[in-house]
Amino acid sequence: AQTVTQSQPEMSVQEAETVTLSCTYDTSESDYYLFWYKQPPSRQMILVIRQEAYKQQNATENRFSVNFQKAAKSFSLKISDSQLGDAAMYFCAYWVPNAGGTSYGKLTFGQGTILTVHP
Amino acid sequence: DAGITQSPRHKVTETGTPVTLRCHQTENHRYMYWYRQDPGHGLRLIHYSYGVKDTDKGEVSDGYSVSRSKTEDFLLTLESATSSQTSVYFCAMGGSYNEQFFGPGTRLTVL
């Protein structure tokens, strides 16, 4: 079974500083995708960044970047120049197509990391 | 995502009553999903749909049923609500690059 582990229940960062959120996953699949979602107090789930497992290059979206270590099954999110609006719960998620013979790709979430940004 | 909405956004009901949550999307996505979010569990899949009238169970489907009569609508029904079904429910639709886009969520309280 696929599992996603976020070992940091809470993290904090000063405004304008950099913070890294950790995520590890367990899989025997070779074809999969990894995502980071942000959930602010409004509860809306917002896609932050996506990484395809077959790509060696780490994904980057403006101030957000990932460190994808496929052999170590690690997928951390780095937020640079942190802003007050970055404060939210962050979820790491793993997607594998046609998991277990189902007709859809199974998306598995970690438990989340609460990020606090201090002014 | 602006292309997916949920109704109602909040609901309080009593144990034993039926409840239906509605998800509506305007993006013509084939895949739609219902999740529940509880503290310490992240999001867990209840049911999903891969087309009109094509649905299947997720990991926490007991006590829930779904229907999809049109591409744009995906309904989640609690036939007889229980207190353990108090949760925040999210609908999602499949994206072009395997990501999912989520609705705003429905907070359901079963007394």
PDB file of C-alpha atoms in Angstrom:
ATOM      1  CA  ALA A   1       0.000   0.000   0.000  1.00  0.00           C
ATOM      2  CA  GLN A   2       1.145   3.487  -0.761  1.00  0.00           C
ATOM      3  CA  THR A   3       1.789   5.720   2.225  1.00  0.00           C
ATOM      4  CA  VAL A   4       2.777   9.352   2.496  1.00  0.00           C
ATOM      5  CA  THR A   5       4.448  10.644   5.643  1.00  0.00           C
ATOM      6  CA  GLN A   6       4.869  14.224   6.710  1.00  0.00           C
ATOM      7  CA  SER A   7       6.986  14.079   9.840  1.00  0.00           C
ATOM      8  CA  GLN A   8       6.578  17.735  10.813  1.00  0.00           C
ATOM      9  CA  PRO A   9       3.120  18.439  12.257  1.00  0.00           C
ATOM     10  CA  GLU A  10       4.020  22.127  12.605  1.00  0.00           C
ATOM     11  CA  MET A  11       6.661  24.461  11.236  1.00  0.00           C
ATOM     12  CA  SER A  12       7.272  28.166  11.586  1.00  0.00           C
ATOM     13  CA  VAL A  13       9.271  30.713   9.620  1.00  0.00           C
ATOM     14  CA  GLN A  14       9.999  34.414   9.737  1.00  0.00           C
ATOM     15  CA  GLU A  15       8.660  36.535   6.940  1.00  0.00           C
ATOM     16  CA  ALA A  16      11.160  36.765   4.027  1.00  0.00           C
ATOM     17  CA  GLU A  17      13.042  33.668   5.253  1.00  0.00           C
ATOM     18  CA  THR A  18      13.164  30.199   3.676  1.00  0.00           C
ATOM     19  CA  VAL A  19      11.491  27.089   5.044  1.00  0.00           C
ATOM     20  CA  THR A  20      11.513  23.464   3.932  1.00  0.00           C
ATOM     21  CA  LEU A  21       8.671  21.032   4.526  1.00  0.00           C
ATOM     22  CA  SER A  22       9.459  17.328   4.467  1.00  0.00           C
ATOM     23  CA  CYS A  23       7.605  14.468   2.835  1.00  0.00           C
ATOM     24  CA  THR A  24       8.474  10.830   2.301  1.00  0.00           C
ATOM     25  CA  TYR A  25       6.469   8.195   0.529  1.00  0.00           C
ATOM     26  CA  ASP A  26       6.493   4.474   0.152  1.00  0.00           C
ATOM     27  CA  THR A  27       5.819   2.838  -3.191  1.00  0.00           C
ATOM     28  CA  SER A  28       6.873   0.043  -5.465  1.00  0.00           C
ATOM     29  CA  GLU A  29       5.578   1.843  -8.544  1.00  0.00           C
ATOM     30  CA  SER A  30       7.847   3.413 -11.139  1.00  0.00           C
ATOM     31  CA  ASP A  31       5.249   5.706 -12.727  1.00  0.00           C
ATOM     32  CA  TYR A  32       3.769   8.212 -10.331  1.00  0.00           C
ATOM     33  CA  TYR A  33       3.303  11.888  -9.614  1.00  0.00           C
ATOM     34  CA  LEU A  34       3.836  13.948  -6.513  1.00  0.00           C
ATOM     35  CA  PHE A  35       2.031  17.094  -5.457  1.00  0.00           C
ATOM     36  CA  TRP A  36       2.029  19.712  -2.768  1.00  0.00           C
ATOM     37  CA  TYR A  37      -1.305  21.240  -1.877  1.00  0.00           C
ATOM     38  CA  LYS A  38      -1.876  24.281   0.320  1.00  0.00           C
ATOM     39  CA  GLN A  39      -4.931  24.661   2.535  1.00  0.00           C
ATOM     40  CA  PRO A  40      -5.304  28.142   4.046  1.00  0.00           C
ATOM     41  CA  PRO A  41      -7.846  28.915   6.785  1.00  0.00           C
ATOM     42  CA  SER A  42     -10.496  29.289   4.084  1.00  0.00           C
ATOM     43  CA  ARG A  43     -10.208  25.463   3.694  1.00  0.00           C
ATOM     44  CA  GLN A  44      -9.771  25.718  -0.079  1.00  0.00           C
ATOM     45  CA  MET A  45      -7.288  23.114  -1.328  1.00  0.00           C
ATOM     46  CA  ILE A  46      -4.876  24.812  -3.715  1.00  0.00           C
ATOM     47  CA  LEU A  47      -2.366  22.998  -5.890  1.00  0.00           C
ATOM     48  CA  VAL A  48       1.089  24.459  -5.264  1.00  0.00           C
ATOM     49  CA  ILE A  49       3.429  22.333  -7.339  1.00  0.00           C
ATOM     50  CA  ARG A  50       3.622  19.051  -9.234  1.00  0.00           C
ATOM     51  CA  GLN A  51       6.502  16.649  -9.950  1.00  0.00           C
ATOM     52  CA  GLU A  52       6.505  13.755 -12.396  1.00  0.00           C
ATOM     53  CA  ALA A  53       8.568  10.818 -11.141  1.00  0.00           C
ATOM     54  CA  TYR A  54      10.189  10.275 -14.540  1.00  0.00           C
ATOM     55  CA  LYS A  55      11.614  13.798 -14.551  1.00  0.00           C
ATOM     56  CA  GLN A  56      14.967  14.262 -12.872  1.00  0.00           C
ATOM     57  CA  GLN A  57      14.704  18.037 -12.829  1.00  0.00           C
ATOM     58  CA  ASN A  58      13.126  19.460  -9.716  1.00  0.00           C
ATOM     59  CA  ALA A  59       9.924  21.413 -10.279  1.00  0.00           C
ATOM     60  CA  THR A  60       9.797  25.129  -9.533  1.00  0.00           C
ATOM     61  CA  GLU A  61       6.870  27.521  -9.330  1.00  0.00           C
ATOM     62  CA  ASN A  62       7.948  31.051  -8.461  1.00  0.00           C
ATOM     63  CA  ARG A  63       8.959  30.989  -4.774  1.00  0.00           C
ATOM     64  CA  PHE A  64       8.105  27.304  -4.412  1.00  0.00           C
ATOM     65  CA  SER A  65      10.492  24.539  -5.376  1.00  0.00           C
ATOM     66  CA  VAL A  66      10.886  20.877  -4.571  1.00  0.00           C
ATOM     67  CA  ASN A  67      13.792  18.608  -3.806  1.00  0.00           C
ATOM     68  CA  PHE A  68      12.824  15.289  -5.340  1.00  0.00           C
ATOM     69  CA  GLN A  69      15.040  12.388  -4.307  1.00  0.00           C
ATOM     70  CA  LYS A  70      13.558   9.372  -6.061  1.00  0.00           C
ATOM     71  CA  ALA A  71      15.892   6.757  -4.622  1.00  0.00           C
ATOM     72  CA  ALA A  72      15.274   8.023  -1.110  1.00  0.00           C
ATOM     73  CA  LYS A  73      11.522   8.452  -1.819  1.00  0.00           C
ATOM     74  CA  SER A  74      11.693  11.983  -0.531  1.00  0.00           C
ATOM     75  CA  PHE A  75       9.814  15.027  -1.820  1.00  0.00           C
ATOM     76  CA  SER A  76      10.402  18.194   0.171  1.00  0.00           C
ATOM     77  CA  LEU A  77       8.924  21.624  -0.509  1.00  0.00           C
ATOM     78  CA  LYS A  78      11.043  24.743  -0.173  1.00  0.00           C
ATOM     79  CA  ILE A  79       9.346  28.108   0.209  1.00  0.00           C
ATOM     80  CA  SER A  80      11.654  31.058  -0.389  1.00  0.00           C
ATOM     81  CA  ASP A  81      11.025  34.633   0.691  1.00  0.00           C
ATOM     82  CA  SER A  82       8.121  33.490   2.884  1.00  0.00           C
ATOM     83  CA  GLN A  83       5.075  35.729   2.973  1.00  0.00           C
ATOM     84  CA  LEU A  84       2.273  36.050   5.474  1.00  0.00           C
ATOM     85  CA  GLY A  85      -0.083  34.615   2.878  1.00  0.00           C
ATOM     86  CA  ASP A  86       1.920  31.389   2.845  1.00  0.00           C
ATOM     87  CA  ALA A  87       0.562  30.503   6.278  1.00  0.00           C
ATOM     88  CA  ALA A  88      -1.533  27.382   5.782  1.00  0.00           C
ATOM     89  CA  MET A  89      -1.684  23.624   6.150  1.00  0.00           C
ATOM     90  CA  TYR A  90       0.457  21.954   3.481  1.00  0.00           C
ATOM     91  CA  PHE A  91      -0.297  18.470   2.210  1.00  0.00           C
ATOM     92  CA  CYS A  92       2.027  16.239   0.287  1.00  0.00           C
ATOM     93  CA  ALA A  93       0.213  13.851  -2.044  1.00  0.00           C
ATOM     94  CA  TYR A  94       1.187  10.909  -4.198  1.00  0.00           C
ATOM     95  CA  TRP A  95      -0.686   9.813  -7.323  1.00  0.00           C
ATOM     96  CA  VAL A  96      -0.273   6.559  -9.184  1.00  0.00           C
ATOM     97  CA  PRO A  97      -2.283   5.736 -12.303  1.00  0.00           C
ATOM     98  CA  ASN A  98      -4.531   2.699 -12.307  1.00  0.00           C
ATOM     99  CA  ALA A  99      -3.545   1.675  -8.819  1.00  0.00           C
ATOM    100  CA  GLY A 100      -4.584  -1.827  -7.829  1.00  0.00           C
ATOM    101  CA  GLY A 101      -6.523  -2.439 -10.996  1.00  0.00           C
ATOM    102  CA  THR A 102      -8.923   0.433 -10.455  1.00  0.00           C
ATOM    103  CA  SER A 103      -9.952   2.603 -13.359  1.00  0.00           C
ATOM    104  CA  TYR A 104      -8.591   5.751 -11.795  1.00  0.00           C
ATOM    105  CA  GLY A 105      -5.385   6.972 -10.297  1.00  0.00           C
ATOM    106  CA  LYS A 106      -5.289   6.793  -6.530  1.00  0.00           C
ATOM    107  CA  LEU A 107      -4.308  10.021  -4.782  1.00  0.00           C
ATOM    108  CA  THR A 108      -2.889   9.474  -1.303  1.00  0.00           C
ATOM    109  CA  PHE A 109      -2.364  12.362   1.098  1.00  0.00           C
ATOM    110  CA  GLY A 110      -0.043  12.858   4.022  1.00  0.00           C
ATOM    111  CA  GLN A 111      -1.383  14.132   7.328  1.00  0.00           C
ATOM    112  CA  GLY A 112      -0.308  17.694   6.659  1.00  0.00           C
ATOM    113  CA  THR A 113       2.092  20.280   8.099  1.00  0.00           C
ATOM    114  CA  ILE A 114       0.831  23.519   9.605  1.00  0.00           C
ATOM    115  CA  LEU A 115       3.051  26.409   8.548  1.00  0.00           C
ATOM    116  CA  THR A 116       3.053  29.604  10.589  1.00  0.00           C
ATOM    117  CA  VAL A 117       4.681  32.734   9.190  1.00  0.00           C
ATOM    118  CA  HIS A 118       5.832  35.329  11.709  1.00  0.00           C
ATOM    119  CA  PRO A 119       6.028  38.987  10.678  1.00  0.00           C
TER     120      PRO A 119
ATOM    121  CA  ASP B   1     -10.800  26.371  -8.374  1.00  0.00           C
ATOM    122  CA  ALA B   2     -13.525  28.526  -9.852  1.00  0.00           C
ATOM    123  CA  GLY B   3     -14.748  25.695 -12.082  1.00  0.00           C
ATOM    124  CA  ILE B   4     -15.986  23.529  -9.232  1.00  0.00           C
ATOM    125  CA  THR B   5     -18.536  24.372  -6.563  1.00  0.00           C
ATOM    126  CA  GLN B   6     -20.157  22.555  -3.667  1.00  0.00           C
ATOM    127  CA  SER B   7     -23.495  22.987  -1.958  1.00  0.00           C
ATOM    128  CA  PRO B   8     -24.355  23.463   0.763  1.00  0.00           C
ATOM    129  CA  ARG B   9     -21.224  24.916   2.328  1.00  0.00           C
ATOM    130  CA  HIS B  10     -22.404  24.207   5.842  1.00  0.00           C
ATOM    131  CA  LYS B  11     -24.997  21.807   7.161  1.00  0.00           C
ATOM    132  CA  VAL B  12     -26.136  20.683  10.574  1.00  0.00           C
ATOM    133  CA  THR B  13     -28.350  17.635  10.739  1.00  0.00           C
ATOM    134  CA  GLU B  14     -29.505  15.020  13.191  1.00  0.00           C
ATOM    135  CA  THR B  15     -28.521  11.396  13.471  1.00  0.00           C
ATOM    136  CA  GLY B  16     -30.578   9.141  11.241  1.00  0.00           C
ATOM    137  CA  THR B  17     -31.579  11.748   8.677  1.00  0.00           C
ATOM    138  CA  PRO B  18     -30.580  11.508   5.007  1.00  0.00           C
ATOM    139  CA  VAL B  19     -28.175  14.102   3.655  1.00  0.00           C
ATOM    140  CA  THR B  20     -27.156  14.881   0.072  1.00  0.00           C
ATOM    141  CA  LEU B  21     -24.164  16.990  -0.859  1.00  0.00           C
ATOM    142  CA  ARG B  22     -23.817  18.323  -4.358  1.00  0.00           C
ATOM    143  CA  CYS B  23     -20.719  18.950  -6.436  1.00  0.00           C
ATOM    144  CA  HIS B  24     -20.943  20.867  -9.693  1.00  0.00           C
ATOM    145  CA  GLN B  25     -18.148  21.419 -12.219  1.00  0.00           C
ATOM    146  CA  THR B  26     -18.057  23.440 -15.414  1.00  0.00           C
ATOM    147  CA  GLU B  27     -14.801  22.032 -16.842  1.00  0.00           C
ATOM    148  CA  ASN B  28     -16.200  18.875 -18.437  1.00  0.00           C
ATOM    149  CA  HIS B  29     -13.788  16.659 -16.513  1.00  0.00           C
ATOM    150  CA  ARG B  30     -14.420  12.951 -16.736  1.00  0.00           C
ATOM    151  CA  TYR B  31     -13.146  12.121 -13.265  1.00  0.00           C
ATOM    152  CA  MET B  32     -14.743  13.424 -10.075  1.00  0.00           C
ATOM    153  CA  TYR B  33     -14.071  12.502  -6.466  1.00  0.00           C
ATOM    154  CA  TRP B  34     -15.483  12.840  -2.968  1.00  0.00           C
ATOM    155  CA  TYR B  35     -13.132  13.053   0.010  1.00  0.00           C
ATOM    156  CA  ARG B  36     -13.578  13.606   3.687  1.00  0.00           C
ATOM    157  CA  GLN B  37     -11.075  15.478   5.825  1.00  0.00           C
ATOM    158  CA  ASP B  38     -10.627  14.708   9.496  1.00  0.00           C
ATOM    159  CA  PRO B  39      -7.904  15.788  11.935  1.00  0.00           C
ATOM    160  CA  GLY B  40      -4.924  13.438  11.825  1.00  0.00           C
ATOM    161  CA  HIS B  41      -6.118  11.686   8.655  1.00  0.00           C
ATOM    162  CA  GLY B  42      -5.525  14.133   5.855  1.00  0.00           C
ATOM    163  CA  LEU B  43      -7.991  13.570   3.020  1.00  0.00           C
ATOM    164  CA  ARG B  44      -9.488  10.150   2.446  1.00  0.00           C
ATOM    165  CA  LEU B  45     -11.324   9.059  -0.660  1.00  0.00           C
ATOM    166  CA  ILE B  46     -14.986   8.100  -0.234  1.00  0.00           C
ATOM    167  CA  HIS B  47     -16.126   7.465  -3.812  1.00  0.00           C
ATOM    168  CA  TYR B  48     -15.103   8.486  -7.266  1.00  0.00           C
ATOM    169  CA  SER B  49     -16.625   8.620 -10.733  1.00  0.00           C
ATOM    170  CA  TYR B  50     -14.999   8.005 -14.085  1.00  0.00           C
ATOM    171  CA  GLY B  51     -17.984   8.983 -16.189  1.00  0.00           C
ATOM    172  CA  VAL B  52     -21.739   9.411 -16.233  1.00  0.00           C
ATOM    173  CA  LYS B  53     -23.270   6.574 -14.202  1.00  0.00           C
ATOM    174  CA  ASP B  54     -19.809   5.086 -13.647  1.00  0.00           C
ATOM    175  CA  THR B  55     -18.778   5.169 -10.006  1.00  0.00           C
ATOM    176  CA  ASP B  56     -16.695   3.111  -7.626  1.00  0.00           C
ATOM    177  CA  LYS B  57     -15.766   2.938  -3.971  1.00  0.00           C
ATOM    178  CA  GLY B  58     -12.826   4.554  -2.267  1.00  0.00           C
ATOM    179  CA  GLU B  59     -11.188   3.645   1.017  1.00  0.00           C
ATOM    180  CA  VAL B  60     -13.931   4.930   3.368  1.00  0.00           C
ATOM    181  CA  SER B  61     -17.141   4.269   1.449  1.00  0.00           C
ATOM    182  CA  ASP B  62     -19.252   2.587   4.144  1.00  0.00           C
ATOM    183  CA  GLY B  63     -22.393   4.598   4.852  1.00  0.00           C
ATOM    184  CA  TYR B  64     -22.110   6.657   1.667  1.00  0.00           C
ATOM    185  CA  SER B  65     -23.524   6.389  -1.829  1.00  0.00           C
ATOM    186  CA  VAL B  66     -22.989   8.517  -4.920  1.00  0.00           C
ATOM    187  CA  SER B  67     -24.658   9.238  -8.207  1.00  0.00           C
ATOM    188  CA  ARG B  68     -23.617  10.914 -11.398  1.00  0.00           C
ATOM    189  CA  SER B  69     -26.406  11.434 -13.940  1.00  0.00           C
ATOM    190  CA  LYS B  70     -24.655  14.287 -15.745  1.00  0.00           C
ATOM    191  CA  THR B  71     -20.996  15.035 -16.394  1.00  0.00           C
ATOM    192  CA  GLU B  72     -21.162  18.214 -14.372  1.00  0.00           C
ATOM    193  CA  ASP B  73     -22.868  16.908 -11.222  1.00  0.00           C
ATOM    194  CA  PHE B  74     -21.646  14.404  -8.649  1.00  0.00           C
ATOM    195  CA  LEU B  75     -23.859  13.796  -5.610  1.00  0.00           C
ATOM    196  CA  LEU B  76     -22.824  12.282  -2.295  1.00  0.00           C
ATOM    197  CA  THR B  77     -25.592  10.836  -0.119  1.00  0.00           C
ATOM    198  CA  LEU B  78     -25.520   9.796   3.490  1.00  0.00           C
ATOM    199  CA  GLU B  79     -28.566   7.542   3.706  1.00  0.00           C
ATOM    200  CA  SER B  80     -28.767   7.738   7.507  1.00  0.00           C
ATOM    201  CA  ALA B  81     -26.285  10.174   8.959  1.00  0.00           C
ATOM    202  CA  THR B  82     -24.233   9.211  12.009  1.00  0.00           C
ATOM    203  CA  SER B  83     -22.065  11.311  14.308  1.00  0.00           C
ATOM    204  CA  SER B  84     -18.955   9.622  12.871  1.00  0.00           C
ATOM    205  CA  GLN B  85     -19.784  11.275   9.557  1.00  0.00           C
ATOM    206  CA  THR B  86     -19.265  14.726  11.013  1.00  0.00           C
ATOM    207  CA  SER B  87     -16.459  16.021   8.823  1.00  0.00           C
ATOM    208  CA  VAL B  88     -15.445  18.392   6.090  1.00  0.00           C
ATOM    209  CA  TYR B  89     -16.270  17.004   2.663  1.00  0.00           C
ATOM    210  CA  PHE B  90     -14.379  17.939  -0.453  1.00  0.00           C
ATOM    211  CA  CYS B  91     -15.279  17.292  -4.041  1.00  0.00           C
ATOM    212  CA  ALA B  92     -12.531  17.249  -6.673  1.00  0.00           C
ATOM    213  CA  MET B  93     -12.227  16.933 -10.419  1.00  0.00           C
ATOM    214  CA  GLY B  94      -9.374  15.433 -12.407  1.00  0.00           C
ATOM    215  CA  GLY B  95      -6.969  17.768 -14.162  1.00  0.00           C
ATOM    216  CA  SER B  96      -5.020  17.505 -17.386  1.00  0.00           C
ATOM    217  CA  TYR B  97      -1.745  16.490 -15.743  1.00  0.00           C
ATOM    218  CA  ASN B  98      -3.163  14.068 -13.210  1.00  0.00           C
ATOM    219  CA  GLU B  99      -3.587  16.728 -10.555  1.00  0.00           C
ATOM    220  CA  GLN B 100      -6.967  17.178  -8.938  1.00  0.00           C
ATOM    221  CA  PHE B 101      -8.727  20.476  -8.396  1.00  0.00           C
ATOM    222  CA  PHE B 102     -10.832  20.802  -5.298  1.00  0.00           C
ATOM    223  CA  GLY B 103     -14.093  22.487  -4.448  1.00  0.00           C
ATOM    224  CA  PRO B 104     -14.411  24.802  -1.432  1.00  0.00           C
ATOM    225  CA  GLY B 105     -15.590  22.083   0.934  1.00  0.00           C
ATOM    226  CA  THR B 106     -18.753  21.409   2.938  1.00  0.00           C
ATOM    227  CA  ARG B 107     -18.683  21.323   6.711  1.00  0.00           C
ATOM    228  CA  LEU B 108     -21.204  18.738   7.906  1.00  0.00           C
ATOM    229  CA  THR B 109     -22.158  18.352  11.541  1.00  0.00           C
ATOM    230  CA  VAL B 110     -24.281  15.396  12.625  1.00  0.00           C
ATOM    231  CA  LEU B 111     -25.802  15.863  16.083  1.00  0.00           C
TER     232      LEU B 111
END
